[in-house]
Every structure is written in C-alpha cells, then in structure tokens.
mmCIF file of C-alpha atoms in Angstrom:
data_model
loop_
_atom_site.group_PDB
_atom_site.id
_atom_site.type_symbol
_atom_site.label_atom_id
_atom_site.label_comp_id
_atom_site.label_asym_id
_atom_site.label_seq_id
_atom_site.Cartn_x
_atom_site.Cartn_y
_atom_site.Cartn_z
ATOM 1 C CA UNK A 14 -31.995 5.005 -15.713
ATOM 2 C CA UNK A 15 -32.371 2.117 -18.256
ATOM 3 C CA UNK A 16 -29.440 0.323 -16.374
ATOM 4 C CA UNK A 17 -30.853 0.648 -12.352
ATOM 5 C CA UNK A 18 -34.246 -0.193 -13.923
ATOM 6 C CA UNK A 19 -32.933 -3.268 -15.187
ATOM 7 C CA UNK A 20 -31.184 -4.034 -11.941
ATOM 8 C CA UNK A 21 -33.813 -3.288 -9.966
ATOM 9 C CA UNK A 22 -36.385 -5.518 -12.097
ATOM 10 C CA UNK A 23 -33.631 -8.382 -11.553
ATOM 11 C CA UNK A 24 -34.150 -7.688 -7.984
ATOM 12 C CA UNK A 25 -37.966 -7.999 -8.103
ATOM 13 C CA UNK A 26 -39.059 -4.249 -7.942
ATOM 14 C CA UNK A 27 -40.992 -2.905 -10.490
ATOM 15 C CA UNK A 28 -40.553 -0.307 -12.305
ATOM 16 C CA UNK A 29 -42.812 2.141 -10.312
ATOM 17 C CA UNK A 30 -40.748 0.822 -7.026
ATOM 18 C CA UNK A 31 -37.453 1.391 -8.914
ATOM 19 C CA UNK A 32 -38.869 4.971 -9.473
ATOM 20 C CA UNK A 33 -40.249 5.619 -5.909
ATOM 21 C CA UNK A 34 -36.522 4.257 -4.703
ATOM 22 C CA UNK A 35 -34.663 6.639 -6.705
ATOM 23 C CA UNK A 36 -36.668 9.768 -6.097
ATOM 24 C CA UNK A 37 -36.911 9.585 -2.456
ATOM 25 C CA UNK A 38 -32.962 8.741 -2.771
ATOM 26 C CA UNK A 39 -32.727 12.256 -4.949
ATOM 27 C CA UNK A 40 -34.838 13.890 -2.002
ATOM 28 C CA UNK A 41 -32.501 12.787 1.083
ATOM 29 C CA UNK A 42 -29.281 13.908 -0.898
ATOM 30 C CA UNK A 43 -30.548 17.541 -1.585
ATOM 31 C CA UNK A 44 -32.518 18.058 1.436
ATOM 32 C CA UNK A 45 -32.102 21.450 2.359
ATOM 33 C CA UNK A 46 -33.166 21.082 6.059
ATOM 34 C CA UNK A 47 -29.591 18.956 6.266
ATOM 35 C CA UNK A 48 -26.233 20.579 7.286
ATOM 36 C CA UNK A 49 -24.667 18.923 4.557
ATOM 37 C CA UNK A 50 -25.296 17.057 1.318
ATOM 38 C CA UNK A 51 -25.402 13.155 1.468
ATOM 39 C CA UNK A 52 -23.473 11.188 -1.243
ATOM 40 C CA UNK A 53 -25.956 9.553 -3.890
ATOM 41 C CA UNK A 54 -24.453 6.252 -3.922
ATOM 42 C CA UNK A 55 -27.302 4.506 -5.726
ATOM 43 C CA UNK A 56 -27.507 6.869 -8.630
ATOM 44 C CA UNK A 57 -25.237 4.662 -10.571
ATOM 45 C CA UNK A 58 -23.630 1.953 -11.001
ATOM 46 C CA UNK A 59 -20.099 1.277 -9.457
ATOM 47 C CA UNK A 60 -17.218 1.622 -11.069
ATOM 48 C CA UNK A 61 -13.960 -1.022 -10.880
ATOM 49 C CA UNK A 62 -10.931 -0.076 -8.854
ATOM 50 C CA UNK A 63 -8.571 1.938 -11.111
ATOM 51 C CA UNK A 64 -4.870 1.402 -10.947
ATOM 52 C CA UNK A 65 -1.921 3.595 -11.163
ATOM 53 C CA UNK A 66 0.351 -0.082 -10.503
ATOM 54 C CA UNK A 67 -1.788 -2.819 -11.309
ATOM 55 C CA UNK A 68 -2.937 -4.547 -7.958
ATOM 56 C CA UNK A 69 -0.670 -2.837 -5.745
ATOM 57 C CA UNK A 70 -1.536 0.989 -6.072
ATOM 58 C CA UNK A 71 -4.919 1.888 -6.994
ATOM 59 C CA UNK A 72 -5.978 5.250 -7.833
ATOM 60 C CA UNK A 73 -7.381 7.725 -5.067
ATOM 61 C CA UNK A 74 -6.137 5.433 -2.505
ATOM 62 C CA UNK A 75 -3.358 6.026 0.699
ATOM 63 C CA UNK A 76 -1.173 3.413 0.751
ATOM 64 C CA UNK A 77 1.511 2.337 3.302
ATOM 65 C CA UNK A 78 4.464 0.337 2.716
ATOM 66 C CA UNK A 79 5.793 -1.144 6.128
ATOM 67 C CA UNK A 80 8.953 -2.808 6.289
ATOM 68 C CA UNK A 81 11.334 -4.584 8.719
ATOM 69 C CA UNK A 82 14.404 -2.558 8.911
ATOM 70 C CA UNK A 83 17.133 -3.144 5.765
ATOM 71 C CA UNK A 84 14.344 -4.746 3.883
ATOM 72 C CA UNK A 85 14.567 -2.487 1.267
ATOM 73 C CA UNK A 86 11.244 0.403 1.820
ATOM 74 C CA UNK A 87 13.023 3.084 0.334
ATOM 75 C CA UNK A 88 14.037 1.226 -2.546
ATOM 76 C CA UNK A 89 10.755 -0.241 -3.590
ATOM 77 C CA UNK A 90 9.133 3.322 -3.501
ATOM 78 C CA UNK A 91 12.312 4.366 -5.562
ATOM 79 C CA UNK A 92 11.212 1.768 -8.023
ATOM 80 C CA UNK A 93 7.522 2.636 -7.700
ATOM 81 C CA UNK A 94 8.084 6.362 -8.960
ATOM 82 C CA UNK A 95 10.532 5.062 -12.012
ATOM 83 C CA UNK A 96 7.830 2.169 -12.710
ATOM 84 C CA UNK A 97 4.957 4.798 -13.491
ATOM 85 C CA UNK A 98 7.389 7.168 -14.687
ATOM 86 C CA UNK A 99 8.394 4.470 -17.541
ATOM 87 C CA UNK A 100 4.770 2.841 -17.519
ATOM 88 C CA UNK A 101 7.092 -0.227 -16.662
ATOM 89 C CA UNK A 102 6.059 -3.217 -14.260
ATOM 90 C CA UNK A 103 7.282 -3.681 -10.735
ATOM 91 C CA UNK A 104 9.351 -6.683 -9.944
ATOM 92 C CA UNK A 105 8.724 -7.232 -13.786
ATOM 93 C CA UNK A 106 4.723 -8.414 -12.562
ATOM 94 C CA UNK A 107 2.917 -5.440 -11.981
ATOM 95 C CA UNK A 108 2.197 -3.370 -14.414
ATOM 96 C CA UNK A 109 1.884 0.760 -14.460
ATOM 97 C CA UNK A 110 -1.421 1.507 -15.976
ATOM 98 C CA UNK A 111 -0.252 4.715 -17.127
ATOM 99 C CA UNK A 112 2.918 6.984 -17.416
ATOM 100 C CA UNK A 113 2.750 9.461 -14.501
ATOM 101 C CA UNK A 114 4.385 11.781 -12.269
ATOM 102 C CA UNK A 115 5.915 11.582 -8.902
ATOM 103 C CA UNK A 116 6.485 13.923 -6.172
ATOM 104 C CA UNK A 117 8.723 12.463 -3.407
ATOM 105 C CA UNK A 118 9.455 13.696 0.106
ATOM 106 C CA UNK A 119 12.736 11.843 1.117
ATOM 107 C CA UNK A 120 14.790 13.114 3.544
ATOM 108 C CA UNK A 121 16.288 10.719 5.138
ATOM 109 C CA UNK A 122 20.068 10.283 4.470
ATOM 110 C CA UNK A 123 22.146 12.692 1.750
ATOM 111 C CA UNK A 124 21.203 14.352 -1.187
ATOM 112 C CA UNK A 125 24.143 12.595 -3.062
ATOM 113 C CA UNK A 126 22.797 8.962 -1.616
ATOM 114 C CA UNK A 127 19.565 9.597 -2.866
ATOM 115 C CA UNK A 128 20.741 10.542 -6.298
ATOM 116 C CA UNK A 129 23.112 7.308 -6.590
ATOM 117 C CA UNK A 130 19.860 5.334 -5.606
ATOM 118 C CA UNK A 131 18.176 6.840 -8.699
ATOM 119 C CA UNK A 132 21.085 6.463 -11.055
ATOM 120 C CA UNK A 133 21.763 2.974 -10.189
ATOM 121 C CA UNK A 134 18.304 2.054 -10.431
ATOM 122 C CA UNK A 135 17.218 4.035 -13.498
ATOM 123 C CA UNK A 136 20.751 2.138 -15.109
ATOM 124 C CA UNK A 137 19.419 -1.355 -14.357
ATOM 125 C CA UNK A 138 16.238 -0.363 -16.008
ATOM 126 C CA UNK A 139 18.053 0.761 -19.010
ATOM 127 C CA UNK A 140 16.513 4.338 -18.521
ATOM 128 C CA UNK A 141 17.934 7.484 -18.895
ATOM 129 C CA UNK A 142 17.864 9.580 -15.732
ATOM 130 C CA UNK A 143 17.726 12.973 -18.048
ATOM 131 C CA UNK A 144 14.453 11.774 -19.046
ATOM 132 C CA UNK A 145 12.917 10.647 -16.448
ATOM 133 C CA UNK A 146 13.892 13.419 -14.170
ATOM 134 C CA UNK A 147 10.847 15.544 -14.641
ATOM 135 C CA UNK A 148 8.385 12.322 -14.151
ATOM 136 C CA UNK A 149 10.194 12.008 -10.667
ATOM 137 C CA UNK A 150 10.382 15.557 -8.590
ATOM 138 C CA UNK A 151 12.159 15.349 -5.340
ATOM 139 C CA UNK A 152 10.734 18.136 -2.629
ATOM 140 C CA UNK A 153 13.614 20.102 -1.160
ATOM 141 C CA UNK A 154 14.347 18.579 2.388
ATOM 142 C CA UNK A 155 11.948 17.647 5.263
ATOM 143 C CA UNK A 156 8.574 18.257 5.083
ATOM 144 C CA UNK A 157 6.443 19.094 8.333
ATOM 145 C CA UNK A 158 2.744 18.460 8.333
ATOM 146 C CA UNK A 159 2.212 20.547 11.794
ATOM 147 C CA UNK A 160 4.101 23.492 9.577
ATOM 148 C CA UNK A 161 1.248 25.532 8.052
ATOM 149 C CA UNK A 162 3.725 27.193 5.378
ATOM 150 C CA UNK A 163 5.052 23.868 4.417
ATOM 151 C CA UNK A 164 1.494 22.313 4.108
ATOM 152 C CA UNK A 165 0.445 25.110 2.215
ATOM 153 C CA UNK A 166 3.452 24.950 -0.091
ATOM 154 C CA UNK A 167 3.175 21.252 -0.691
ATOM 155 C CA UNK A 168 -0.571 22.158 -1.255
ATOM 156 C CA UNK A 169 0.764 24.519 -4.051
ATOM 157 C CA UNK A 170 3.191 22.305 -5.677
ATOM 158 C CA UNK A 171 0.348 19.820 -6.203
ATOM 159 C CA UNK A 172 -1.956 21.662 -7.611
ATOM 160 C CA UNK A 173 0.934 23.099 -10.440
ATOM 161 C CA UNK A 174 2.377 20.103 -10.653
ATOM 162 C CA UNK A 175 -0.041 17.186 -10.518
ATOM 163 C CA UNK A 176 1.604 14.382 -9.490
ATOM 164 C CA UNK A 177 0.056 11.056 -9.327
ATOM 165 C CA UNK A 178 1.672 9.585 -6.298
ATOM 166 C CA UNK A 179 2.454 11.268 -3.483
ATOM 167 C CA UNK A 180 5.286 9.289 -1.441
ATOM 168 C CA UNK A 181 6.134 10.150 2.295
ATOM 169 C CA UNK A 182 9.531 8.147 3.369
ATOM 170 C CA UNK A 183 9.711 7.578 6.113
ATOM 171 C CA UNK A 184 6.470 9.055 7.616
ATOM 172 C CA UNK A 185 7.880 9.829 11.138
ATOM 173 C CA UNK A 186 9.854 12.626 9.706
ATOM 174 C CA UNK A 187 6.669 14.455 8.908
ATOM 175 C CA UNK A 188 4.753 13.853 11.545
ATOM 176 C CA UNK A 189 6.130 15.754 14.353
ATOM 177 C CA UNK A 190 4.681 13.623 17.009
ATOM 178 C CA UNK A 191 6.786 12.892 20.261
ATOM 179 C CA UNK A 192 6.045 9.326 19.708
ATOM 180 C CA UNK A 193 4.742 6.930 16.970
ATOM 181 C CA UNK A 194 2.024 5.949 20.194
ATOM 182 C CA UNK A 195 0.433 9.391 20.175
ATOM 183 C CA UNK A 196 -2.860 8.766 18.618
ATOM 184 C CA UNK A 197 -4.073 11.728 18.333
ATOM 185 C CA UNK A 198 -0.923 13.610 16.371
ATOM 186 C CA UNK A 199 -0.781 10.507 14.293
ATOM 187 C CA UNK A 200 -4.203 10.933 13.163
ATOM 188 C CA UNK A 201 -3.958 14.474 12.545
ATOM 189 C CA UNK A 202 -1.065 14.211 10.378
ATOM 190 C CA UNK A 203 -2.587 11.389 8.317
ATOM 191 C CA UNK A 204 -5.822 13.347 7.898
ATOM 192 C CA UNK A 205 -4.084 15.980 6.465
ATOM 193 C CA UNK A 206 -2.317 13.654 4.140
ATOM 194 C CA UNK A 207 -5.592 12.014 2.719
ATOM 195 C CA UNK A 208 -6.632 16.278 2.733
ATOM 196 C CA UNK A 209 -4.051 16.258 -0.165
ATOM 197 C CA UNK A 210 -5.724 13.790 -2.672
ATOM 198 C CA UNK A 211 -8.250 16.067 -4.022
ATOM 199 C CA UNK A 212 -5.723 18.606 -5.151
ATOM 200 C CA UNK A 213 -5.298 16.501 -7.902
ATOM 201 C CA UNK A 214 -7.859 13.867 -8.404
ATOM 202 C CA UNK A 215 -6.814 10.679 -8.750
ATOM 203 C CA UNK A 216 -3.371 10.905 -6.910
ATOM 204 C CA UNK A 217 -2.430 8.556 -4.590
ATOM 205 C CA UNK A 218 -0.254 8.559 -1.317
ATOM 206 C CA UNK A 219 2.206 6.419 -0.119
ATOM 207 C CA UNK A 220 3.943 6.488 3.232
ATOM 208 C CA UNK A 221 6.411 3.692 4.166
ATOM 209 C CA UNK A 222 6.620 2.764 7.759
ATOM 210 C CA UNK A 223 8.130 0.320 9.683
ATOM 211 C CA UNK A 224 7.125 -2.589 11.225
ATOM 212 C CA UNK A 225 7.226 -3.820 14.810
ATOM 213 C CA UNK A 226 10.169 -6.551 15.479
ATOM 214 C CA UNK A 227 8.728 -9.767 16.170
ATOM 215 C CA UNK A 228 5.186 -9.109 14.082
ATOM 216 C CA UNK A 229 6.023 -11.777 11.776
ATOM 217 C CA UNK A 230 2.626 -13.545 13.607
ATOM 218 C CA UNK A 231 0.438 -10.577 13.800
ATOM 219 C CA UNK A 232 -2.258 -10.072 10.893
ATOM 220 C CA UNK A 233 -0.294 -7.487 8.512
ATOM 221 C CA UNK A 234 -2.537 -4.758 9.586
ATOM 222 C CA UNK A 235 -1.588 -4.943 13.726
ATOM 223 C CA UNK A 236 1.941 -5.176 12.416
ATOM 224 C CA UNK A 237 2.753 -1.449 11.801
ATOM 225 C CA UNK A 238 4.958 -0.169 14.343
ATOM 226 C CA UNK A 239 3.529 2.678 16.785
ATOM 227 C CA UNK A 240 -0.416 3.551 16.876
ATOM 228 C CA UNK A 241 -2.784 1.267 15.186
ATOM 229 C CA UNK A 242 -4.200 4.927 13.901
ATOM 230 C CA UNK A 243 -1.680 3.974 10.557
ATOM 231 C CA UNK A 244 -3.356 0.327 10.165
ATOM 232 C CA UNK A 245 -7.117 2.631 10.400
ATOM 233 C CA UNK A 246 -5.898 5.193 8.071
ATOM 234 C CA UNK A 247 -4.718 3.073 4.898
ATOM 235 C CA UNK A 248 -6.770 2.232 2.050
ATOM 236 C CA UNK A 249 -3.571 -0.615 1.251
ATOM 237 C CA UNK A 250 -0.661 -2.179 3.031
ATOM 238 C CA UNK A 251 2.697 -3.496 0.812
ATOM 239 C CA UNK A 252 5.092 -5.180 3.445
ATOM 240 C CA UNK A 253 8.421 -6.463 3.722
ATOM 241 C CA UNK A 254 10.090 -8.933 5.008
ATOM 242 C CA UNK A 255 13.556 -10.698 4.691
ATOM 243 C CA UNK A 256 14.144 -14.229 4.728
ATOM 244 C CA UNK A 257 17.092 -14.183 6.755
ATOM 245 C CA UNK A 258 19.627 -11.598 8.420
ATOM 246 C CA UNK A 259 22.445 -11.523 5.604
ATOM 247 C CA UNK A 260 22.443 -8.589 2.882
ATOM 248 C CA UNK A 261 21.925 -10.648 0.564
ATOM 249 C CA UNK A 262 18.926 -12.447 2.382
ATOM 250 C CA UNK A 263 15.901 -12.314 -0.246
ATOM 251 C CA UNK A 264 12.529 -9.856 0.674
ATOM 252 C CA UNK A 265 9.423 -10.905 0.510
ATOM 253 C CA UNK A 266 6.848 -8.388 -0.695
ATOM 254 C CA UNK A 267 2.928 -8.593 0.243
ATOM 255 C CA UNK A 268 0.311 -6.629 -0.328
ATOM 256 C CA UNK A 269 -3.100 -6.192 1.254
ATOM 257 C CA UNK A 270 -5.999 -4.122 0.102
ATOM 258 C CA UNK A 271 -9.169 -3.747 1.913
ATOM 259 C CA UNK A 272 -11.500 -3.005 -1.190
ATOM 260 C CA UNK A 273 -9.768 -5.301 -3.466
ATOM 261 C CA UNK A 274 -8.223 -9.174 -3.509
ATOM 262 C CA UNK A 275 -4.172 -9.202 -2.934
ATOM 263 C CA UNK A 276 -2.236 -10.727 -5.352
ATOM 264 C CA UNK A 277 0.167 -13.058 -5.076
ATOM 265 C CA UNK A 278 3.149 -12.487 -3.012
ATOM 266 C CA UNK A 279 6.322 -11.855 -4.612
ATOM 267 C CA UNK A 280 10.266 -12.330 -4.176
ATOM 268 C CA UNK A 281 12.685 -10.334 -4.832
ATOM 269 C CA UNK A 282 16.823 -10.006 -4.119
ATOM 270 C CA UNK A 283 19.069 -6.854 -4.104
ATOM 271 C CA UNK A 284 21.908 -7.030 -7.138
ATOM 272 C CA UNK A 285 24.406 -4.704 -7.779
ATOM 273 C CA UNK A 286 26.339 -4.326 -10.828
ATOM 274 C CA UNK A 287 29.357 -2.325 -12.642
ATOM 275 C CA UNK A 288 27.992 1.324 -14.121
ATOM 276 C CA UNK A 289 30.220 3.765 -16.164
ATOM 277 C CA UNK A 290 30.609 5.842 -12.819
ATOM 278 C CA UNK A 291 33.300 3.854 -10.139
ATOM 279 C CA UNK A 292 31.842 3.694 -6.831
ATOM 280 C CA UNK A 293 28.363 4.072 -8.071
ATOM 281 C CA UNK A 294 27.233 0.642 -9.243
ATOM 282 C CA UNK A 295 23.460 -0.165 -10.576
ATOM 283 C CA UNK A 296 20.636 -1.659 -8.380
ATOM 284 C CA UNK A 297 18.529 -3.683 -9.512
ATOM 285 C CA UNK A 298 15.645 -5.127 -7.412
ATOM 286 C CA UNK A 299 15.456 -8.806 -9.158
ATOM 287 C CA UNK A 300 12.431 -10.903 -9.139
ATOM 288 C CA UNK A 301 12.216 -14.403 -7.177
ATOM 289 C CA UNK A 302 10.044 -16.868 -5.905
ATOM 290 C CA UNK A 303 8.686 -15.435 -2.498
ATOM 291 C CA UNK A 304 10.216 -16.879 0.373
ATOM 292 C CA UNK A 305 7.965 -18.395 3.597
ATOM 293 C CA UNK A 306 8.733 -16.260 6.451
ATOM 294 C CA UNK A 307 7.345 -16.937 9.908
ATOM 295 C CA UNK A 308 8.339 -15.334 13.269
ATOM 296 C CA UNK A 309 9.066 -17.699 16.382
ATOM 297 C CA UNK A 310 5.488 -18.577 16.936
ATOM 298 C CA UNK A 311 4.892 -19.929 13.604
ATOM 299 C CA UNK A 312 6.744 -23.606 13.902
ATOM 300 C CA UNK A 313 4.771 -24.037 17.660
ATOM 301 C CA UNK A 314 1.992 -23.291 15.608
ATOM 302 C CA UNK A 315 2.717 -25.213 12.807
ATOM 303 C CA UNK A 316 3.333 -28.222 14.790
ATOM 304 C CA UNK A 317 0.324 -27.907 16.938
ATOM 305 C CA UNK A 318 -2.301 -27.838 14.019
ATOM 306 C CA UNK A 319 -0.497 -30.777 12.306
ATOM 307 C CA UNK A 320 -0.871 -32.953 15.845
ATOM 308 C CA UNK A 321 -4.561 -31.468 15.885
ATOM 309 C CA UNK A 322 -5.315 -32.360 12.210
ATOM 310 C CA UNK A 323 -3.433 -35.581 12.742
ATOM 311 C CA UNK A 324 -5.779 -36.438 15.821
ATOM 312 C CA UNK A 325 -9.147 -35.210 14.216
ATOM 313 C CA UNK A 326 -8.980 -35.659 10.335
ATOM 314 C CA UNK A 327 -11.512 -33.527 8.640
ATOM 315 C CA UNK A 328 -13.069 -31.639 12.106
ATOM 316 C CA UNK A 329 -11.413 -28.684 11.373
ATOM 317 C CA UNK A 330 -12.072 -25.538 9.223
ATOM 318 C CA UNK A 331 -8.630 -23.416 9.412
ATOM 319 C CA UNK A 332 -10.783 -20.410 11.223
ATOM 320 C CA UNK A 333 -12.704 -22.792 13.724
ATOM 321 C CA UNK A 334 -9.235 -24.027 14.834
ATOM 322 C CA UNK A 335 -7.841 -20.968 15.108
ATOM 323 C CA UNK A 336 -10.498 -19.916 17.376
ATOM 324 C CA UNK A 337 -10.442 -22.778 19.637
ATOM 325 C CA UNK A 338 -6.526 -22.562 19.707
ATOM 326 C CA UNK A 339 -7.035 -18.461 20.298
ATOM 327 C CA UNK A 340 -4.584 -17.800 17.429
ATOM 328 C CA UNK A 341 -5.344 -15.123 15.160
ATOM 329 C CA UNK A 342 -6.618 -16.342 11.501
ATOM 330 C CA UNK A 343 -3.590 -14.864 10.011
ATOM 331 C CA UNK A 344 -1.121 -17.116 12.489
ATOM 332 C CA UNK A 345 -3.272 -20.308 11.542
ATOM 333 C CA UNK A 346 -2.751 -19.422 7.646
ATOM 334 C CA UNK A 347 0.726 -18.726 7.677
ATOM 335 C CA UNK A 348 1.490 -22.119 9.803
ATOM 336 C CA UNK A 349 -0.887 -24.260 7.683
ATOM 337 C CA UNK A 350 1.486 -23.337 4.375
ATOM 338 C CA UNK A 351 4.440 -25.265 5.364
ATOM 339 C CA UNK A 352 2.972 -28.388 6.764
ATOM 340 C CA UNK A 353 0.397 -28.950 3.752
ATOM 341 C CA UNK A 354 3.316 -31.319 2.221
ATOM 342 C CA UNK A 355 3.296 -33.215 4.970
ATOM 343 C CA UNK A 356 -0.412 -33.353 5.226
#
C-alpha cells in the first residue's frame, strides 16, 4: 500500500482516489457473478524479467531457437543445458543466473552421436560428464504431444524432476502434424507445451526450429519455417545464421525478445580438438565477432537507400524510407549497417 500510494500521488491522485482505484480493482477480480477470476495486475508493483541465461533465456518464458540448416541448433541447446548445468556463460558472454537442471527431448540422430556431442563439449569446457550428468537428463526417444500417455508421462517426469528448461529439438518430431503449414495442429501442440510450465514454476521451454531458405530479409519473427503460429507462440527467438556455405563458415547468433531489449549479436565458429578417446574429438563453440549476413535483397537494398540518402541528405528517418520504398523495417536496418562507412 505505502508503495502504489506513493505512485499514485506521483501520478496526481490522492490518496482517497488511490483507495477508490484499488478497491473497485479488488471488487472486479473476486466478483463472484464472473465465470472466472481476473488477474490483479495493479496490486503491485512489477517485477524485472528473471533469467535462467542472462538476456537470452528468461524465466517462465517459451523460447525458440530457429536456425538455417548446419548452423549449429542442436549444438547451441547442447551448450545451453551444460551452461546452466555449470552456472557457466554462453559463448563466454552470457551468463547462467543459476545452476539448474535440464530435461532434453532429442531424438534426432543416434544415441551414441548424441553422447559424443556431450562428451566433446563437456571436454572443451573442462567439465566432467560424471558430474554433470544428473543436471542434464535425456528423455528416452521421441516424444509425441498428440500421445496422451507420453504427455502425461512427460507431465510426471516434471513434476519429480523439476527441470528448469525444457528443450524440444527439433520440434517437428513432436508435433505430429502432416505439415509445418497446419495451423491448427501447430497450435495445439505448442499450447500444450506452454501447458507444461506450471508443473514447475519457473521452467522454461525451448524448441529449435528451422528457418525458411532465403529469410535472410524477413523480420526474424516471419522467418520461422512453416505456420507463423511458432512466431505467435514464442515469448523469445535465438537465430542462426552462417556467414558462408563452408563448415567452417562462422554463425551468427541473434536473439529477440518481445518483453525485453536484445542484446548484442554474437559470433561464434565450430573447433574441434584431440580428446583422450580417438575418433571422438572435443567441440567447442568459440566466440567471434558476429558476422553481417544479408540474403540477396540486402545489397539492392543497400544500394538503393545510399542513392536515396545521397539524393536527399537528412529527409529520411530509416522507418519513413522504408515505408515509402515498401521494405520491411527490418530489411532497411540490416542494409543501412554496411553502407554507414560509406555514408
């Protein structure tokens, strides 16, 4: 009370109006005559976004991590699960708030391959996989959200076992839809993913997707591959990109809240290394400077605000251009970065 009466006294109320506010806010929420209760949002004060990974995961939250293909998906939400398991940073930036359990439905691939990826990552980060074993539980095969048993089962193993992230890779093998396009089955296996969080409050999902070829111009969110039901659904996007078609081609890694600013984006190249197993060798996912990646749009683009700016000094605001040139905001950004030298 002391704390909304100040607020609202700030705001020019006084304290009988702060009162009045409050209690007829108190009334609405517990109003019998309703079907159901409405949530009290002005009772207190709002509380900061709480992290599991600092700016890339927060807590409560669905998150999806979409990815051009051999970008690297599975390993980053590898690395995600050993981060909070070690209260390490990612990518040596961003740091796990807290040490915490994963439960991880992987199925893609062998069992063997997805024990090398652990070893040879968990090596690079000097951990021992012994030890971090029961921080990072694997679920026994493929999971299917239209399977009742199964849901109820993962349902189970939630509740007993708590985990604070919840990772899905790749999504379409627990969907069950006939196609990434169906709407409706999209939806209802997301809804029953974001059904999960309060099992254990304060867990958060992440699903890794990929994303459509040739989206390097669409805004990050129309991106996703298959219905735009994925874009609705998530609370966060991470995506990644590679600068180039070799192996050894560096990723790019964004990510994109809707709650909260985005940091910076971030670099990083696949190295391999000698381990005391032959034939398995260590991973490690090494921090760079983030490369500029643009599709085939993006130098037509570039080259048309340049001639614009070049014709009309100081008329343009980057959005107003991008209206009158019907470009998306997010296609005038990401062409405006590489010609700001030569502005």
């Amino acid at each position: 009370w002391p704390v909304l009466l100040t607020a609202g006294i700030e705001a020019g109320l006084t304290e009988e109006e702060v009162g009045d506010c409050l209690k007829a806010a108190r009334t609405l929420a517990t109003d019998k005559s309703l079907p159901v209760t409405m949530f009290p949002w002005a009772e207190r004060l709002p509380k900061p976004t709480e992290w599991l990974i600092g700016g890339v995961i927060p807590r409560e939250s669905c998150i999806v991590i979409g990815a051009e293909e051999k970008t690297g998906k599975t390993w980053v939400s590898l690395l995600m699960s050993l981060v909070l398991a070690s209260e390490g940073r990612l990518l040596d930036t961003w740091q796990a708030k807290k040490r915490g359990r994963s439960l991880l439905i992987s199925p893609e691939g062998s069992r063997s391959g997805l024990q090398r990826r652990l070893y040879g990552l968990c090596w690079s980060l000097r951990l021992d996989p012994a030890k971090v074993a029961p921080w990072v539980q694997i679920w026994p095969g493929r999971l299917s959200l239209a399977d009742d048993k199964q849901v109820a089962d993962l349902r189970t193993t939630i509740r007993v076992l708590k985990p604070d992230l919840l990772g899905i890779d790749p999504l379409v093998t627990a969907t069950d839809a006939e196609s990434e396009n169906d709407a409706a089955a999209m939806q209802a296996a997301l809804n029953k993913i974001r059904d999960l969080l309060p099992l254990n409050p304060g867990m958060s999902a992440v699903v890794c997707h990929h994303l459509a070829k040739g989206s390097a111009d669409r805004s990050p969110w129309h991106a996703l591959r298959g219905s735009s039901a994925l874009g609705a659904w998530a609370d966060g996007l991470v995506t990644l990109r590679r600068a180039g078609e070799s192996a050894s081609a560096v990723r790019r890694i964004d990510t994109w809240h809707r709650d909260d600013p985005s940091p910076e984006p971030k670099g990083f190249r696949l190295v391999t290394g000698a381990s005391e197993v032959p034939g398995v060798p260590t991973i490690r996912l090494e921090p760079c400077a983030a490369p500029e990646i643009g599709g085939r749009g993006a130098k037509k683009t570039g080259d048309q605000l340049l001639t614009d700016v070049r014709k009309d000094p100081g008329k343009w605001t980057i959005s107003a251009w991008a209206r009158w040139r019907q470009v998306s905001d997010f296609a005038a950004k990401a062409a405006l970065n590489p010609i700001l030298g030569v502005l």
